[in-house]
Tab-separated table of C-alpha atoms and ligand atoms in Angstrom:
chain	number	residue	atom	x	y	z
A	1	MET	CA	-0.124	-0.159	0.090
A	2	LEU	CA	1.441	3.315	-1.115
A	3	ASP	CA	0.388	6.487	1.139
A	4	PHE	CA	-0.774	9.774	-0.923
A	5	ASP	CA	2.081	11.843	-0.719
A	6	THR	CA	4.592	8.619	-2.073
A	7	ALA	CA	2.462	8.252	-4.987
A	8	GLN	CA	1.744	12.225	-5.809
A	9	SER	CA	5.670	12.210	-5.490
A	10	LEU	CA	6.361	8.847	-7.774
A	11	LEU	CA	3.730	9.899	-10.321
A	12	LEU	CA	5.188	13.249	-10.548
A	13	GLN	CA	8.858	11.504	-11.576
A	14	ALA	CA	7.143	9.380	-14.229
A	15	ALA	CA	8.452	12.075	-16.981
A	16	PRO	CA	11.227	14.314	-17.049
A	17	ALA	CA	10.268	17.692	-16.962
A	18	ALA	CA	10.003	19.487	-20.421
A	19	ASP	CA	13.476	20.907	-21.842
A	20	THR	CA	12.957	21.426	-25.722
A	21	VAL	CA	12.465	24.999	-26.639
A	22	GLU	CA	10.142	26.443	-29.644
A	23	THR	CA	9.275	30.058	-29.984
A	24	VAL	CA	5.446	31.335	-30.939
A	25	GLY	CA	4.074	34.758	-31.183
A	26	LEU	CA	2.216	36.109	-28.704
A	27	HIS	CA	-0.856	35.467	-29.635
A	28	GLN	CA	-0.215	31.428	-29.274
A	29	ALA	CA	1.405	32.090	-26.249
A	30	PRO	CA	-1.498	31.976	-23.171
A	31	GLY	CA	-1.617	28.026	-21.786
A	32	ARG	CA	2.233	28.270	-22.718
A	33	VAL	CA	5.096	27.961	-20.555
A	34	LEU	CA	8.190	29.749	-20.877
A	35	ALA	CA	11.213	27.704	-21.342
A	36	GLN	CA	13.965	30.519	-20.656
A	37	ASP	CA	14.232	33.600	-18.441
A	38	ILE	CA	12.912	37.007	-19.881
A	39	ARG	CA	14.669	39.764	-19.033
A	40	ALA	CA	12.872	43.703	-18.991
A	41	VAL	CA	14.483	45.306	-22.268
A	42	PHE	CA	13.537	48.549	-21.262
A	43	ASP	CA	12.314	50.899	-18.469
A	44	SER	CA	8.694	50.746	-18.273
A	45	PRO	CA	7.609	53.328	-18.688
A	46	PRO	CA	10.406	54.528	-20.707
A	47	ALA	CA	9.707	58.034	-19.615
A	48	ASP	CA	8.056	60.243	-16.555
A	49	ASN	CA	4.785	60.418	-17.924
A	50	SER	CA	1.166	61.789	-16.443
A	51	ALA	CA	-1.321	59.791	-14.368
A	52	MET	CA	-4.077	62.282	-15.044
A	53	ASP	CA	-5.905	64.989	-17.422
A	54	GLY	CA	-4.005	68.090	-16.006
A	55	TYR	CA	-1.426	70.623	-16.205
A	56	ALA	CA	2.100	70.334	-15.874
A	57	VAL	CA	4.665	72.858	-14.315
A	58	ARG	CA	7.455	73.833	-12.001
A	59	HIS	CA	6.645	73.562	-8.713
A	60	ALA	CA	8.455	76.215	-7.203
A	61	ALA	CA	7.176	78.229	-9.837
A	62	LEU	CA	4.085	78.000	-8.623
A	63	ASP	CA	0.954	79.741	-6.636
A	64	THR	CA	-2.617	80.027	-6.700
A	65	HIS	CA	-3.026	84.138	-7.612
A	66	THR	CA	-1.197	83.744	-11.322
A	67	ARG	CA	-3.132	82.891	-14.942
A	68	TYR	CA	-0.398	80.939	-16.487
A	69	ALA	CA	-0.406	81.072	-20.273
A	70	ILE	CA	-0.767	77.198	-21.853
A	71	GLN	CA	2.599	77.114	-23.607
A	72	GLN	CA	1.393	73.899	-25.547
A	73	ARG	CA	-0.841	70.725	-25.505
A	74	CYS	CA	0.539	67.834	-25.054
A	75	PHE	CA	-1.982	64.478	-25.751
A	76	ALA	CA	-0.791	61.107	-25.164
A	77	GLY	CA	1.645	60.224	-28.186
A	78	GLU	CA	2.759	63.456	-29.074
A	79	ALA	CA	6.129	64.764	-28.312
A	80	PRO	CA	6.202	67.363	-25.307
A	81	GLN	CA	8.244	71.180	-25.771
A	82	ALA	CA	10.285	71.836	-23.441
A	83	LEU	CA	8.638	74.297	-20.316
A	84	GLN	CA	9.535	77.339	-20.939
A	85	PRO	CA	9.830	79.771	-17.607
A	86	GLY	CA	6.772	81.312	-16.497
A	87	LYS	CA	3.821	78.895	-18.294
A	88	VAL	CA	2.307	75.625	-18.023
A	89	ILE	CA	1.988	72.882	-20.712
A	90	ARG	CA	-1.849	71.076	-20.961
A	91	LEU	CA	-1.734	67.448	-20.583
A	92	TYR	CA	-3.335	63.938	-20.496
A	93	THR	CA	-3.519	60.904	-19.010
A	94	GLY	CA	-0.501	58.869	-20.444
A	95	SER	CA	1.039	62.225	-22.099
A	96	VAL	CA	5.447	62.461	-21.749
A	97	MET	CA	6.241	64.720	-19.148
A	98	PRO	CA	7.660	67.524	-20.505
A	99	ASP	CA	11.645	68.746	-19.773
A	100	GLY	CA	11.807	71.129	-17.193
A	101	ALA	CA	8.067	70.589	-15.302
A	102	ASP	CA	7.851	68.093	-12.081
A	103	THR	CA	4.418	67.804	-10.941
A	104	VAL	CA	1.117	67.710	-12.569
A	105	ILE	CA	-1.781	69.481	-11.349
A	106	MET	CA	-5.228	67.367	-12.306
A	107	GLN	CA	-7.788	69.536	-13.987
A	108	GLU	CA	-10.307	69.790	-11.354
A	109	ASP	CA	-7.698	72.336	-9.464
A	110	ALA	CA	-7.793	74.500	-12.493
A	111	ARG	CA	-9.810	77.134	-14.288
A	112	GLU	CA	-9.046	77.055	-17.762
A	113	ASP	CA	-9.906	80.488	-19.497
A	114	GLY	CA	-9.198	80.418	-23.264
A	115	ASP	CA	-5.387	80.121	-23.234
A	116	VAL	CA	-4.463	80.683	-19.482
A	117	VAL	CA	-5.118	78.741	-16.526
A	118	GLN	CA	-5.307	79.618	-13.277
A	119	PHE	CA	-4.864	77.097	-10.233
A	120	THR	CA	-7.404	76.080	-6.981
A	121	SER	CA	-5.018	74.084	-5.256
A	122	LEU	CA	-1.657	72.866	-5.575
A	123	PRO	CA	-0.191	68.986	-5.091
A	124	ALA	CA	2.513	68.379	-3.640
A	125	LYS	CA	5.996	68.541	-5.782
A	126	GLY	CA	6.160	64.938	-7.998
A	127	SER	CA	2.263	64.560	-8.011
A	128	HIS	CA	0.478	62.601	-10.480
A	129	ILE	CA	3.349	61.602	-12.264
A	130	ARG	CA	4.169	57.962	-13.543
A	131	PHE	CA	8.194	57.508	-13.275
A	132	ARG	CA	10.537	56.377	-15.421
A	133	GLY	CA	11.033	52.859	-14.307
A	134	GLU	CA	8.739	52.258	-11.819
A	135	ASP	CA	6.529	49.587	-13.496
A	136	VAL	CA	9.725	47.308	-15.175
A	137	ARG	CA	13.731	48.349	-14.770
A	138	GLY	CA	15.243	47.860	-17.704
A	139	ASP	CA	17.308	44.505	-17.617
A	140	SER	CA	15.801	43.386	-14.717
A	141	LEU	CA	14.264	39.464	-14.761
A	142	LEU	CA	11.136	39.988	-16.148
A	143	LEU	CA	9.322	36.026	-15.675
A	144	PRO	CA	11.409	33.616	-15.139
A	145	ARG	CA	11.967	29.910	-17.496
A	146	GLY	CA	8.674	27.445	-16.198
A	147	THR	CA	6.020	29.912	-15.842
A	148	HIS	CA	2.955	29.759	-16.674
A	149	LEU	CA	1.196	32.020	-19.303
A	150	GLY	CA	-1.808	33.989	-18.447
A	151	ALA	CA	-3.284	37.225	-19.179
A	152	GLY	CA	-1.436	39.020	-16.946
A	153	GLU	CA	2.208	37.470	-18.200
A	154	ILE	CA	1.105	38.611	-21.284
A	155	ALA	CA	0.412	42.059	-20.866
A	156	LEU	CA	4.099	42.089	-19.131
A	157	LEU	CA	5.953	40.574	-22.182
A	158	ALA	CA	3.500	42.586	-24.770
A	159	SER	CA	4.535	45.896	-22.237
A	160	GLN	CA	8.133	45.002	-23.562
A	161	GLY	CA	7.234	44.763	-27.528
A	162	LEU	CA	8.085	40.939	-27.192
A	163	ALA	CA	6.065	39.683	-29.664
A	164	ARG	CA	8.239	36.491	-30.024
A	165	LEU	CA	8.460	34.220	-27.058
A	166	PRO	CA	10.850	31.021	-26.342
A	167	VAL	CA	7.820	28.096	-24.764
A	168	PHE	CA	8.097	24.252	-23.907
A	169	PRO	CA	5.809	22.529	-26.700
A	170	ALA	CA	2.291	21.805	-26.278
A	171	LEU	CA	1.690	18.915	-24.592
A	172	ARG	CA	-0.411	15.971	-26.646
A	173	ILE	CA	-2.775	13.925	-24.219
A	174	GLY	CA	-4.213	10.788	-25.216
A	175	VAL	CA	-7.251	9.044	-23.202
A	176	LEU	CA	-8.293	5.971	-23.439
A	177	THR	CA	-11.700	4.877	-21.787
A	178	THR	CA	-12.565	1.196	-21.248
A	179	GLY	CA	-15.935	-0.798	-21.059
A	180	ASP	CA	-18.479	-2.611	-22.349
A	181	GLU	CA	-20.817	-1.215	-20.686
A	182	LEU	CA	-20.106	2.494	-22.253
A	183	VAL	CA	-21.803	4.425	-25.036
A	184	ALA	CA	-20.744	7.956	-26.733
A	185	PRO	CA	-23.044	10.436	-25.512
A	186	GLY	CA	-25.585	11.400	-28.537
A	187	GLN	CA	-25.802	7.350	-29.132
A	188	PRO	CA	-29.173	5.614	-27.857
A	189	ARG	CA	-28.497	3.887	-24.470
A	190	GLU	CA	-30.435	0.157	-23.067
A	191	ASP	CA	-30.803	-0.566	-20.010
A	192	HIS	CA	-27.970	-2.102	-19.381
A	193	GLN	CA	-25.401	0.692	-20.677
A	194	ILE	CA	-24.421	3.439	-19.421
A	195	TYR	CA	-22.895	6.743	-20.651
A	196	ASN	CA	-19.026	7.259	-20.831
A	197	SER	CA	-18.986	10.541	-18.917
A	198	ASN	CA	-14.874	9.951	-18.095
A	199	GLY	CA	-13.853	10.353	-21.916
A	200	PRO	CA	-15.099	13.979	-22.172
A	201	MET	CA	-14.187	14.867	-18.495
A	202	LEU	CA	-10.419	13.635	-18.774
A	203	ALA	CA	-10.702	15.841	-21.604
A	204	ALA	CA	-12.339	18.852	-20.278
A	205	LEU	CA	-9.915	18.301	-17.126
A	206	ALA	CA	-6.978	18.401	-19.984
A	207	GLN	CA	-8.411	21.533	-21.936
A	208	ASP	CA	-8.821	23.001	-18.204
A	209	MET	CA	-4.870	22.832	-18.259
A	210	GLY	CA	-4.016	24.278	-20.518
A	211	VAL	CA	-4.099	21.145	-23.228
A	212	SER	CA	-5.348	21.827	-26.073
A	213	HIS	CA	-4.153	18.449	-28.161
A	214	VAL	CA	-6.626	15.672	-26.396
A	215	ARG	CA	-7.147	12.758	-28.514
A	216	ILE	CA	-9.866	10.262	-27.265
A	217	ALA	CA	-10.055	6.713	-28.069
A	218	HIS	CA	-12.467	4.375	-26.195
A	219	ALA	CA	-12.198	0.239	-26.178
A	220	ALA	CA	-14.192	-2.682	-25.284
A	221	ASP	CA	-13.210	-5.365	-22.896
A	222	LYS	CA	-11.622	-7.058	-25.302
A	223	LEU	CA	-7.890	-7.438	-25.270
A	224	GLY	CA	-7.039	-7.392	-28.782
A	225	ASP	CA	-8.900	-3.603	-29.130
A	226	ILE	CA	-7.311	-2.463	-25.956
A	227	VAL	CA	-4.013	-3.202	-27.372
A	228	ASP	CA	-4.778	-1.532	-30.782
A	229	ALA	CA	-6.234	2.066	-28.708
A	230	PHE	CA	-2.569	2.249	-27.218
A	231	LYS	CA	-1.438	1.744	-30.135
A	232	ALA	CA	-3.010	4.398	-32.260
A	233	LEU	CA	-2.482	6.739	-29.237
A	234	LEU	CA	1.109	6.212	-28.799
A	235	VAL	CA	1.576	7.651	-32.135
A	236	ASP	CA	1.759	11.472	-31.342
A	237	CYS	CA	0.546	11.912	-27.646
A	238	ASP	CA	3.191	12.847	-24.566
A	239	LEU	CA	1.084	11.042	-22.254
A	240	ILE	CA	-1.799	8.529	-22.165
A	241	LEU	CA	-4.028	8.191	-19.735
A	242	SER	CA	-6.594	5.080	-19.782
A	243	VAL	CA	-9.547	4.634	-17.148
A	244	GLY	CA	-11.237	1.897	-16.161
A	245	GLY	CA	-10.210	-2.125	-16.567
A	246	VAL	CA	-7.152	-1.374	-13.922
A	247	SER	CA	-8.688	-3.778	-10.877
A	248	VAL	CA	-8.041	-7.747	-10.901
A	249	GLY	CA	-11.790	-8.588	-12.345
A	250	ASP	CA	-12.182	-10.899	-15.547
A	251	LYS	CA	-12.426	-7.821	-17.827
A	252	ASP	CA	-9.556	-5.799	-16.288
A	253	LEU	CA	-8.019	-6.014	-19.159
A	254	VAL	CA	-5.511	-3.075	-19.858
A	255	LYS	CA	-2.729	-4.558	-17.369
A	256	PRO	CA	-2.383	-7.352	-19.806
A	257	ALA	CA	-2.792	-5.507	-22.605
A	258	ILE	CA	0.053	-2.554	-21.718
A	259	GLU	CA	2.154	-6.034	-20.659
A	260	SER	CA	1.484	-7.679	-24.262
A	261	LEU	CA	3.115	-4.418	-25.582
A	262	GLY	CA	6.296	-5.388	-23.656
A	263	ALA	CA	5.945	-2.685	-21.101
A	264	THR	CA	5.950	-3.441	-17.787
A	265	ILE	CA	2.955	-1.770	-15.091
A	266	ASP	CA	3.260	-1.058	-11.822
A	267	LEU	CA	-0.134	-1.396	-10.361
A	268	TRP	CA	-0.192	0.609	-7.088
A	269	LYS	CA	-2.694	0.117	-4.049
A	270	VAL	CA	-2.929	3.557	-3.281
A	271	ASN	CA	-4.593	4.390	0.468
A	272	MET	CA	-6.634	6.861	-0.912
A	273	LYS	CA	-10.374	7.162	-0.515
A	274	PRO	CA	-11.247	7.585	-3.634
A	275	GLY	CA	-8.504	6.625	-6.167
A	276	ARG	CA	-6.592	3.026	-5.759
A	277	PRO	CA	-5.614	1.496	-8.025
A	278	VAL	CA	-3.381	3.920	-9.791
A	279	ALA	CA	-1.050	2.319	-12.556
A	280	LEU	CA	2.218	3.499	-14.074
A	281	ALA	CA	3.479	2.026	-17.068
A	282	ARG	CA	5.956	3.094	-19.577
A	283	LEU	CA	5.735	2.529	-23.641
A	284	ASP	CA	8.771	4.136	-25.884
A	285	ASP	CA	9.214	6.849	-23.530
A	286	THR	CA	5.545	7.669	-23.131
A	287	PRO	CA	4.254	7.188	-19.814
A	288	ILE	CA	1.285	5.780	-19.119
A	289	VAL	CA	-1.286	6.320	-16.168
A	290	CYS	CA	-4.100	3.823	-15.404
A	291	LEU	CA	-7.467	5.647	-13.823
A	292	PRO	CA	-9.626	3.619	-11.995
A	293	GLY	CA	-13.083	3.836	-13.735
A	294	ASN	CA	-15.656	5.366	-11.074
A	295	PRO	CA	-15.588	8.723	-12.343
A	296	VAL	CA	-15.186	10.600	-9.445
A	297	SER	CA	-12.085	8.336	-8.601
A	298	ALA	CA	-10.802	9.270	-11.861
A	299	PHE	CA	-11.775	12.795	-11.167
A	300	VAL	CA	-9.892	12.946	-7.531
A	301	VAL	CA	-6.638	11.001	-8.919
A	302	PHE	CA	-6.538	13.262	-12.202
A	303	GLY	CA	-6.502	16.113	-9.765
A	304	LEU	CA	-4.505	15.077	-7.340
A	305	LEU	CA	-1.890	12.657	-8.666
A	306	VAL	CA	-1.915	13.677	-12.679
A	307	SER	CA	-2.291	17.263	-12.853
A	308	PRO	CA	1.211	17.197	-11.115
A	309	LEU	CA	2.895	15.598	-13.875
A	310	ILE	CA	1.519	17.560	-16.777
A	311	ARG	CA	2.372	20.686	-15.033
A	312	ARG	CA	5.890	19.426	-15.093
A	313	MET	CA	5.586	17.921	-18.221
A	314	GLN	CA	4.410	21.449	-19.379
A	315	GLY	CA	7.571	22.677	-18.286
A	316	SER	CA	6.192	24.769	-15.311
A	317	LYS	CA	8.356	25.335	-12.116
A	318	THR	CA	5.932	24.856	-9.954
A	319	PRO	CA	4.104	21.467	-10.781
A	320	LEU	CA	2.493	21.221	-7.348
A	321	PRO	CA	0.195	24.024	-6.627
A	322	PRO	CA	-0.890	25.524	-3.279
A	323	VAL	CA	-2.412	23.562	-0.537
A	324	ALA	CA	-5.357	25.322	1.454
A	325	TYR	CA	-6.903	25.003	4.968
A	326	GLY	CA	-9.875	25.839	6.288
A	327	ARG	CA	-12.791	24.461	9.077
A	328	LEU	CA	-14.264	21.310	8.067
A	329	ARG	CA	-18.106	21.545	8.969
A	330	THR	CA	-19.549	18.041	9.785
A	331	MET	CA	-22.217	16.224	11.986
A	332	ARG	CA	-20.512	13.784	12.033
A	333	ARG	CA	-16.979	11.943	12.720
A	334	VAL	CA	-15.054	11.987	9.646
A	335	GLY	CA	-11.933	9.500	8.794
A	336	GLY	CA	-11.438	5.771	8.145
A	337	PRO	CA	-8.313	3.758	7.473
A	338	ARG	CA	-7.856	5.579	4.308
A	339	GLU	CA	-6.751	9.177	3.390
A	340	ASP	CA	-10.043	10.519	2.887
A	341	PHE	CA	-10.425	13.107	-0.120
A	342	ILE	CA	-14.239	14.335	0.535
A	343	ARG	CA	-15.864	16.544	-1.731
A	344	VAL	CA	-15.937	20.126	-0.370
A	345	GLN	CA	-17.590	23.594	-1.107
A	346	ILE	CA	-15.286	25.891	0.258
A	347	ARG	CA	-17.258	28.989	1.676
A	348	ASN	CA	-15.790	32.481	3.409
A	349	THR	CA	-16.132	33.803	6.295
A	350	PRO	CA	-15.883	37.450	8.077
A	351	ASP	CA	-13.138	36.034	10.281
A	352	GLY	CA	-10.905	35.079	7.094
A	353	GLN	CA	-11.197	31.687	7.602
A	354	ALA	CA	-12.865	28.973	4.962
A	355	GLU	CA	-15.315	26.824	6.206
A	356	LEU	CA	-15.640	23.226	3.927
A	357	ILE	CA	-18.874	22.240	3.521
A	358	PRO	CA	-18.787	18.552	2.442
A	359	HIS	CA	-21.408	17.124	-0.038
A	360	ALA	CA	-24.037	14.826	1.266
A	361	ASP	CA	-23.003	11.728	-0.536
A	362	GLN	CA	-19.222	10.905	-1.156
A	363	GLY	CA	-19.970	7.822	-3.033
A	364	SER	CA	-17.255	7.474	-5.903
A	365	ALA	CA	-20.262	6.569	-8.511
A	366	ILE	CA	-21.997	10.404	-7.376
A	367	ILE	CA	-21.501	12.772	-10.849
A	368	ASN	CA	-23.248	15.450	-9.349
A	369	SER	CA	-20.874	15.951	-6.855
A	370	LEU	CA	-18.175	17.152	-9.314
A	371	SER	CA	-19.526	20.391	-10.175
A	372	TRP	CA	-21.165	21.099	-6.657
A	373	ALA	CA	-17.901	20.879	-5.004
A	374	ASP	CA	-15.297	23.415	-5.400
A	375	GLY	CA	-12.108	21.258	-3.983
A	376	LEU	CA	-10.634	18.295	-1.701
A	377	ALA	CA	-10.530	17.944	1.850
A	378	ARG	CA	-8.318	15.492	3.164
A	379	ILE	CA	-9.033	13.958	5.854
A	380	PRO	CA	-5.445	11.721	6.950
A	381	PRO	CA	-6.157	8.037	7.480
A	382	ASP	CA	-7.180	6.997	10.991
A	383	SER	CA	-7.886	10.349	11.968
A	384	GLN	CA	-11.078	11.190	13.734
A	385	VAL	CA	-12.101	14.840	12.515
A	386	ILE	CA	-14.784	16.397	14.116
A	387	ASP	CA	-17.271	19.581	13.109
A	388	GLY	CA	-14.690	22.989	12.975
A	389	ASP	CA	-11.327	20.700	12.957
A	390	THR	CA	-8.985	22.399	10.371
A	391	VAL	CA	-7.984	20.228	7.433
A	392	ALA	CA	-5.997	20.479	4.161
A	393	VAL	CA	-7.642	21.236	1.663
A	394	TYR	CA	-7.240	20.929	-2.300
A	395	PRO	CA	-9.004	23.986	-4.118
A	396	PHE	CA	-10.151	22.834	-8.094
A	397	ALA	CA	-9.272	26.502	-8.945
A	398	HIS	CA	-5.606	25.515	-8.310
A	399	TRP	CA	-5.231	22.070	-8.915
A	400	LEU	CA	-7.171	21.696	-11.719
A	401	ARG	CA	-5.865	24.858	-13.805
A	402	ALA	CA	-2.141	25.222	-15.391
B	501	AMP	P1	-14.184	-0.453	-14.071
B	501	AMP	O1	-12.648	-0.623	-13.181
B	501	AMP	O2	-13.776	-0.845	-15.222
B	501	AMP	O3	-14.102	-1.693	-13.485
B	501	AMP	O4	-14.900	0.363	-13.746
B	501	AMP	C1	-15.551	0.837	-12.409
B	501	AMP	C2	-16.810	1.837	-12.270
B	501	AMP	O5	-16.482	2.671	-13.276
B	501	AMP	C3	-17.823	0.570	-13.074
B	501	AMP	O6	-18.733	1.006	-12.874
B	501	AMP	C4	-17.744	1.268	-14.738
B	501	AMP	O7	-19.138	1.192	-15.365
B	501	AMP	C5	-17.465	2.634	-14.639
B	501	AMP	N1	-16.922	3.191	-15.615
B	501	AMP	C6	-15.902	2.966	-16.299
B	501	AMP	N2	-15.502	3.676	-16.919
B	501	AMP	C7	-16.522	4.455	-17.392
B	501	AMP	C8	-16.462	5.872	-18.351
B	501	AMP	N3	-15.592	6.097	-19.398
B	501	AMP	N4	-17.873	6.553	-17.424
B	501	AMP	C9	-18.727	6.353	-16.906
B	501	AMP	N5	-18.453	5.503	-15.990
B	501	AMP	C10	-17.299	4.444	-16.153
B	502	MG	MG1	-14.453	-1.622	-16.885
């Protein structure tokens, strides 16, 4: 029996971290991971500029009695003149500060009359200026290798004028579902059949992690079909996830199928609920992770054990997202011999401590709990957790994202 943390770190090592570099345009970059450190190219903003619509002035030469001549109206994108003594320059948010000016007076504190202006109050010297380099210093480390590129990172890279970025290759994932009882959604179904929910679910989980290449295959519970499906997925996938058929029942043919392809397979009994069994194999350098067939088990194993491996293969420098903590709200003692991961809603409370509300039905076939929950609370093995106890929680917002 493997404990949960050991299983998680073993699975994290199941494939080498990404190391090939390719170059993509800024617009192709969201969801990808930086393959090199990116240094700033220049100070940003590149010049002192106004944070307000107002007037550029020399602070020392200023009072509220004088009417000052407006020397220039300088819009954002225009070059300012050097400020002449006794005058001011009208400017707008983003206008570059003129030489000789050190302060901006906002237009709300000014009365403009034709080409002259009088100020009603004076701000402190240096007010309302965004200074050169206050956002980014030229040649500082902008973003390190291994950074997952989301909107904030794209904005930062774009602000430095970077149009082509070194990233790791996009990960390609294959999903193999198995089971004679399964019918694809959209097809007619007999009473003894159920719809294949794991296939679309795992594809969606992979897509939520920024994986756009997901190939789905389904095989009946026949050795030859499973072997053929694995062979087809091996052609263009970097990681294969199979689901179901990996226990020790008569129809559990995934293990023999992988073995007949010449690979060894480690079947793990992970001491977690829901979860076991989980298996790991490698075929021609491609890792294959075999997930349990129950939809909730497959979801939980993906989120807690497979997602770190995916992040590592994508090149992320932080394959293990943060774990949070909260107070469990429960009517009964919870905890058993296995590590329990229970589906909870995470509620924020005014005192700043999260409360974790368990779903009423923690069965591993209760698919409706997956859309209801927003995290998995961790109940250590052999513990007796009661209402109000603080436990670890794995928020989907972190664990099911890139
Ligand atoms: P297995 O490990 O193949 O015995 O599957 C365990 C349970 O999960 C059985 O009740 C299966 O019907 C169910 N199951 C397996 N694969 C899927 C799937 N792709 N979609 C929905 N349920 C599944
Ligand atoms: Mg099956």
